[in-house]
Each structure stands twice: as structure tokens, then as C-alpha cells.
Amino acid sequence: MKPSIPKGTRDFGPQEMAKRNYIFDTIKQVYQLYGFQQIETPAMETLGTLMGKYGEEGDKLLFKVLNSGDFLSKVTDDELRERNSLHLAAQLCEKGLRYDLTVPFARYVVMHREELQLPFKRYQMQPVWRADRPQKGRYREFWQFDGDIVGSDSLLNEVELMRIVDTVFSRFGVRVQIKINNRKILSGIAEVIGAADKIVDITVAIDKLDKIGLDNVNAELRDDGLTEEQIAKLQPIITLEGTNDEKLDTIAQVLAASETGMRGVEETRAILSPLTSHL
């Protein structure tokens, strides 16, 4: 039989690798230009590190690795007959392939805290794995490029990260639109419409606006349990138009009663101001 590779994975020939290496090298050069240091973490992490960090759906997409040796030795016949996959996985697997680079980095910082000089600016370029359904543009094995700064809460860090993204794509000669968000604004939105417990549902639905359109977003919000009054209050946010300043003015009007939300608006203004002059 002709050999094959697992679904959702790819081979890369010499020509593709030359292009990929050009991209990788360019990104590395830009990270280093801004003073970031490279680290790498193992392909596998303990499930104790990975589980519970990505939500219930994310946990299902973790590739779990069977324990070495006789991995069935500690499993009873009754447990096998129950066919409880989550329980069996806990018995049979202690490790999993990394789902992203963020959780491994958090683990790295905790383990190496005494060795790090803060603020620590790190970049990481490695493959990650997700047990997702393969489809066009979505693979089970793919690369991520992460840059993070720990040990400082200055908003200038956010400005620097956006400049890195802009510099990378400028070197590639590619025009892109960079989008940023602020968790405080999202919390403020949920607060002012009286649905603080629905913040995840609200943000997930709004995030689909470009894909499914306004009517379907509102329908999803109804399915998530929001009232018509709450959905109506969201409309100025969902249908934002104009310049960044005009959009922030609209958001500020909606969030005027939320201290958290207004703090998010001011932080976003502080980030956009130097970026506007830079770009």
C-alpha cells in the first residue's frame, strides 16, 4: 500500500521550506530587533498543565499521549466496560501535545522565575497540535509565533507588540489590518446591559459578525438567553462605524456607567495614539 500521513498534517518540500525559512527568519529578526529573547518548550506537557486552560471544548481538542509501557495495567474491567472516555483518558494518559504556546510559556515562567530578569520579553516559534476536524485552512499540526512581555503592566508593551506586527508585514510588503481588543471594554459591555455572566457568550457571538451577519449574531444572542432589551443595547456596539476615535466615542457613550469599561476605553486610546503617529 502507498504510505500516507495523518489527516490534518502536511509535508514540505525544498521549495516550500525555502519560503517558510525566509518567513521564519524575518519574524525572528524583528523580534530580536525589539529586544525579545527566544525560548522553546517541549512538544509534550503534563495534562495537569494543559487541562482546564482552554474551556471544555478546548480540552476535547487536546491530543493526549498514552502512558509508556503497560498503560492498561491500572484500569479495571469495570472501567473499560463503562466506556467513559474522559475518565479512561485520565487513567491512561499523563501527557498531551501542546495546544498553544501561551500555557507552556506560563508554566515556563513559574518554573524558571528565579532565573528571569523582569521584565522578560520572550518570543517562541514552534508547532502546536489540535484534535480538530481538518478542513481547508485548518490543520491538526501548525505553527504559532508568540511574543509576550511579563513583569510589566505598561501599556507601552502593547504599543511595541503592535509595532512588531506592523514591522513584520511591512518587510513582507503585505498590507494588513491589525485589530486589537480590551477585556475591560468587553466586561463593561456585559455589565451595562445587565448580563455580566454572559460575557463569553456575548463576545463569541459578536466575533462572528463578519462571518454570519448581524441578524444571525442577534439570533445567537437570543439563543444564549439575552433579552430583546439587552440585545437592543448591544446594537450600537455591534454596528460600530467610523474612525477609531469615533468608534471609541460611541463605546464610551454606551459604557458611561461602567467604571471598568471606561478604563478600557482610555487604555485603548493610550495604545492607539502612538500607533497612529507611527503608522
Coordinates of C-alpha atoms in Angstrom, one line a residue:
M1 CA 0.0 0.0 0.0
K2 CA 1.1 3.5 -0.7
P3 CA 2.2 5.3 2.5
S4 CA 0.2 8.2 3.8
I5 CA 0.3 10.8 6.6
P6 CA -2.3 11.6 9.2
K7 CA -5.2 13.9 8.2
G8 CA -4.5 17.5 9.0
T9 CA -0.8 17.3 8.6
R10 CA 1.5 18.2 5.7
D11 CA 4.8 17.5 4.1
F12 CA 7.0 20.5 3.0
G13 CA 9.4 20.1 0.1
P14 CA 12.6 22.1 -0.5
Q15 CA 10.9 25.0 -2.3
E16 CA 8.3 25.4 0.3
M17 CA 10.9 25.2 3.1
A18 CA 13.0 27.9 1.4
K19 CA 9.9 30.2 1.5
R20 CA 9.0 29.2 5.1
N21 CA 12.5 29.8 6.3
Y22 CA 12.5 33.2 4.8
I23 CA 9.3 34.0 6.7
F24 CA 10.6 32.5 9.9
D25 CA 14.0 34.3 9.7
T26 CA 12.3 37.6 9.0
I27 CA 10.0 37.3 12.1
K28 CA 13.0 36.3 14.2
Q29 CA 14.9 39.3 13.1
V30 CA 12.1 41.7 14.0
Y31 CA 11.5 40.1 17.4
Q32 CA 15.2 40.4 18.1
L33 CA 15.3 44.0 16.9
Y34 CA 12.8 44.8 19.7
G35 CA 14.9 43.0 22.3
F36 CA 12.9 39.8 22.6
Q37 CA 14.7 36.5 23.5
Q38 CA 13.8 33.1 22.1
I39 CA 12.7 30.1 24.1
E40 CA 11.4 26.7 23.3
T41 CA 9.3 24.3 25.3
P42 CA 8.7 20.6 24.9
A43 CA 6.1 19.3 22.4
M44 CA 4.5 17.5 25.4
E45 CA 3.3 19.0 28.6
T46 CA 1.6 17.2 31.6
L47 CA -2.1 17.1 31.3
G48 CA -2.2 18.8 34.7
T49 CA -0.6 21.8 33.0
L50 CA -2.9 21.7 29.9
M51 CA -6.3 20.6 31.1
G52 CA -8.8 23.3 32.2
K53 CA -7.0 26.2 30.5
Y54 CA -9.0 26.2 27.2
G55 CA -12.5 25.5 28.4
E56 CA -14.5 22.4 27.9
E57 CA -14.3 22.4 24.1
G58 CA -10.6 23.1 24.1
D59 CA -9.9 20.2 26.5
K60 CA -11.6 17.9 24.0
L61 CA -9.2 19.1 21.3
L62 CA -6.1 18.1 23.2
F63 CA -4.0 15.3 21.7
K64 CA -3.4 13.0 24.7
V65 CA -0.4 10.7 24.8
L66 CA -0.7 7.2 26.2
N67 CA 1.5 6.3 29.1
S68 CA 4.6 4.2 28.3
G69 CA 4.6 0.5 29.0
D70 CA 1.5 -1.4 30.1
F71 CA -0.9 1.5 30.2
L72 CA -3.9 -0.7 30.8
S73 CA -2.5 -2.3 34.0
K74 CA -4.2 0.1 36.3
V75 CA -7.5 0.1 34.5
T76 CA -10.2 -2.3 35.8
D77 CA -12.6 -4.3 33.6
D78 CA -15.5 -2.3 35.0
E79 CA -13.9 1.0 33.9
L80 CA -13.4 -0.4 30.4
R81 CA -17.0 -1.5 30.2
E82 CA -18.2 1.9 31.3
R83 CA -16.6 3.4 28.2
N84 CA -16.2 6.8 29.9
S85 CA -13.6 8.3 27.6
L86 CA -12.8 11.3 29.9
H87 CA -12.2 9.0 32.9
L88 CA -10.2 6.5 30.9
A89 CA -8.1 9.2 29.4
A90 CA -7.2 10.4 32.9
Q91 CA -6.1 6.8 33.8
L92 CA -4.2 6.1 30.6
C93 CA -2.6 9.4 29.8
E94 CA -0.4 11.8 31.9
K95 CA 0.8 13.9 29.0
G96 CA -0.5 15.7 25.9
L97 CA 0.8 17.6 22.9
R98 CA 0.8 21.4 23.4
Y99 CA -2.4 23.1 22.2
D100 CA -0.8 26.5 22.0
L101 CA 2.3 28.3 23.2
T102 CA 0.7 30.5 25.9
V103 CA 0.1 27.9 28.6
P104 CA 3.5 26.3 28.2
F105 CA 5.0 29.8 28.5
A106 CA 3.1 30.4 31.7
R107 CA 4.4 27.1 33.1
Y108 CA 7.9 28.1 31.9
V109 CA 7.8 31.4 33.8
V110 CA 6.6 29.7 37.0
M111 CA 9.4 27.1 36.8
H112 CA 12.2 29.5 35.9
R113 CA 11.1 32.6 37.8
E114 CA 14.3 32.9 39.8
E115 CA 16.4 32.8 36.5
L116 CA 14.4 35.5 34.7
Q117 CA 15.3 39.2 34.7
L118 CA 12.0 41.1 34.6
P119 CA 10.5 42.5 32.5
F120 CA 11.1 39.4 30.4
K121 CA 10.4 39.7 26.7
R122 CA 10.1 36.3 25.0
Y123 CA 9.3 35.0 21.6
Q124 CA 8.5 31.5 20.6
M125 CA 8.1 29.8 17.2
Q126 CA 7.0 26.2 17.4
P127 CA 4.4 23.8 16.1
V128 CA 1.2 23.1 18.1
W129 CA -1.4 20.3 17.8
R130 CA -5.2 20.3 18.0
A131 CA -7.5 17.3 17.5
D132 CA -9.8 19.3 15.4
R133 CA -11.7 18.3 12.2
P134 CA -9.3 19.0 9.3
Q135 CA -10.7 21.4 6.7
K136 CA -9.4 24.0 4.2
G137 CA -7.0 26.3 6.1
R138 CA -7.3 24.3 9.3
Y139 CA -4.8 21.7 10.2
R140 CA -4.1 19.4 13.2
E141 CA -0.5 20.4 13.2
F142 CA 0.5 24.0 12.6
W143 CA 3.0 26.7 13.7
Q144 CA 2.4 29.6 16.1
F145 CA 4.5 32.7 16.6
D146 CA 4.1 34.2 20.0
G147 CA 5.6 37.3 21.6
D148 CA 4.9 38.2 25.3
I149 CA 6.2 40.5 28.0
V150 CA 6.0 39.5 31.6
G151 CA 6.9 41.6 34.7
S152 CA 5.5 44.9 33.4
D153 CA 2.0 46.3 33.1
S154 CA 2.9 49.3 31.0
L155 CA 0.6 50.0 28.0
L156 CA 3.8 50.8 26.0
N157 CA 4.3 47.0 25.9
E158 CA 1.1 46.7 23.9
V159 CA 2.2 49.5 21.6
E160 CA 5.5 47.7 21.0
L161 CA 3.8 44.4 20.2
M162 CA 1.6 46.1 17.6
R163 CA 4.7 47.7 16.1
I164 CA 6.3 44.3 15.8
V165 CA 3.3 43.0 13.8
D166 CA 3.4 46.1 11.6
T167 CA 7.2 45.8 11.0
V168 CA 6.9 42.1 10.1
F169 CA 4.3 42.7 7.4
S170 CA 5.9 45.8 6.1
R171 CA 9.1 43.8 5.5
F172 CA 7.0 41.3 3.6
G173 CA 5.4 44.0 1.6
V174 CA 1.9 42.9 2.7
R175 CA -0.8 45.4 3.7
V176 CA -2.8 44.2 6.7
Q177 CA -5.4 45.5 9.1
I178 CA -4.4 45.0 12.8
K179 CA -7.3 44.6 15.2
I180 CA -7.0 45.0 19.0
N181 CA -9.4 44.4 21.8
N182 CA -9.6 45.2 25.5
R183 CA -11.0 42.8 28.1
K184 CA -12.2 45.7 30.3
I185 CA -14.3 47.0 27.4
L186 CA -15.9 43.6 26.9
S187 CA -16.6 43.3 30.7
G188 CA -18.1 46.8 30.6
I189 CA -20.4 45.9 27.7
A190 CA -21.7 42.8 29.6
E191 CA -22.1 44.9 32.8
V192 CA -24.1 47.8 31.3
I193 CA -26.6 45.5 29.7
G194 CA -27.1 43.5 32.9
A195 CA -25.6 40.3 31.6
A196 CA -22.2 40.1 33.3
D197 CA -22.5 36.3 33.5
K198 CA -22.9 36.2 29.7
I199 CA -19.6 37.9 28.7
V200 CA -18.3 34.8 27.0
D201 CA -21.5 34.2 25.0
I202 CA -21.6 37.9 24.0
T203 CA -18.0 38.1 22.8
V204 CA -18.2 34.8 20.9
A205 CA -21.4 35.9 19.1
I206 CA -20.0 39.4 18.2
D207 CA -16.8 37.8 17.0
K208 CA -18.8 36.0 14.3
L209 CA -20.3 39.3 12.9
D210 CA -18.1 39.2 9.7
K211 CA -18.9 35.6 9.1
I212 CA -22.6 35.3 9.8
G213 CA -24.0 38.8 9.7
L214 CA -25.9 41.0 12.1
D215 CA -29.2 39.1 12.1
N216 CA -27.6 35.8 12.8
V217 CA -25.5 37.3 15.6
N218 CA -28.6 38.7 17.2
A219 CA -30.3 35.3 16.8
E220 CA -27.4 33.6 18.5
L221 CA -27.6 36.1 21.4
R222 CA -31.3 35.3 21.8
D223 CA -30.4 31.6 21.9
D224 CA -27.8 32.4 24.6
G225 CA -30.6 33.8 26.8
L226 CA -30.3 37.5 26.3
T227 CA -33.5 39.5 26.3
E228 CA -34.6 41.8 23.5
E229 CA -33.8 44.8 25.6
Q230 CA -30.3 43.6 26.2
I231 CA -29.8 42.9 22.5
A232 CA -31.0 46.3 21.6
K233 CA -28.5 47.9 24.0
L234 CA -25.8 46.0 22.2
Q235 CA -26.6 47.3 18.7
P236 CA -24.5 50.5 18.8
I237 CA -21.5 48.3 19.8
I238 CA -22.1 45.6 17.2
T239 CA -22.7 48.1 14.3
L240 CA -19.7 50.4 15.1
E241 CA -18.6 52.6 12.2
G242 CA -16.2 55.4 11.5
T243 CA -12.6 56.1 12.6
N244 CA -11.1 54.5 15.7
D245 CA -11.7 57.7 17.6
E246 CA -15.3 57.8 16.5
K247 CA -15.8 54.2 17.5
L248 CA -14.3 54.7 20.9
D249 CA -16.5 57.8 21.4
T250 CA -19.6 55.6 20.7
I251 CA -18.3 52.9 23.0
A252 CA -17.7 55.5 25.7
Q253 CA -21.3 56.7 25.5
V254 CA -22.6 53.2 25.9
L255 CA -20.2 52.4 28.8
A256 CA -20.5 55.7 30.6
A257 CA -22.0 53.9 33.7
S258 CA -19.3 51.3 33.8
E259 CA -16.0 52.3 35.6
T260 CA -14.3 49.1 34.2
G261 CA -15.5 49.7 30.7
M262 CA -14.4 53.4 30.7
R263 CA -10.9 52.4 31.9
G264 CA -10.7 50.0 29.0
V265 CA -11.7 52.8 26.6
E266 CA -8.9 55.1 28.0
E267 CA -6.4 52.3 27.8
T268 CA -7.3 51.6 24.1
R269 CA -6.9 55.3 23.4
A270 CA -3.5 55.3 25.0
I271 CA -2.4 52.4 22.8
L272 CA -3.8 53.8 19.5
S273 CA -2.4 57.3 19.9
P274 CA 1.3 56.5 19.5
L275 CA 0.4 53.8 16.9
T276 CA -1.4 56.3 14.8
S277 CA 1.6 58.6 14.7
H278 CA 3.9 55.7 14.0
L279 CA 1.8 54.3 11.1

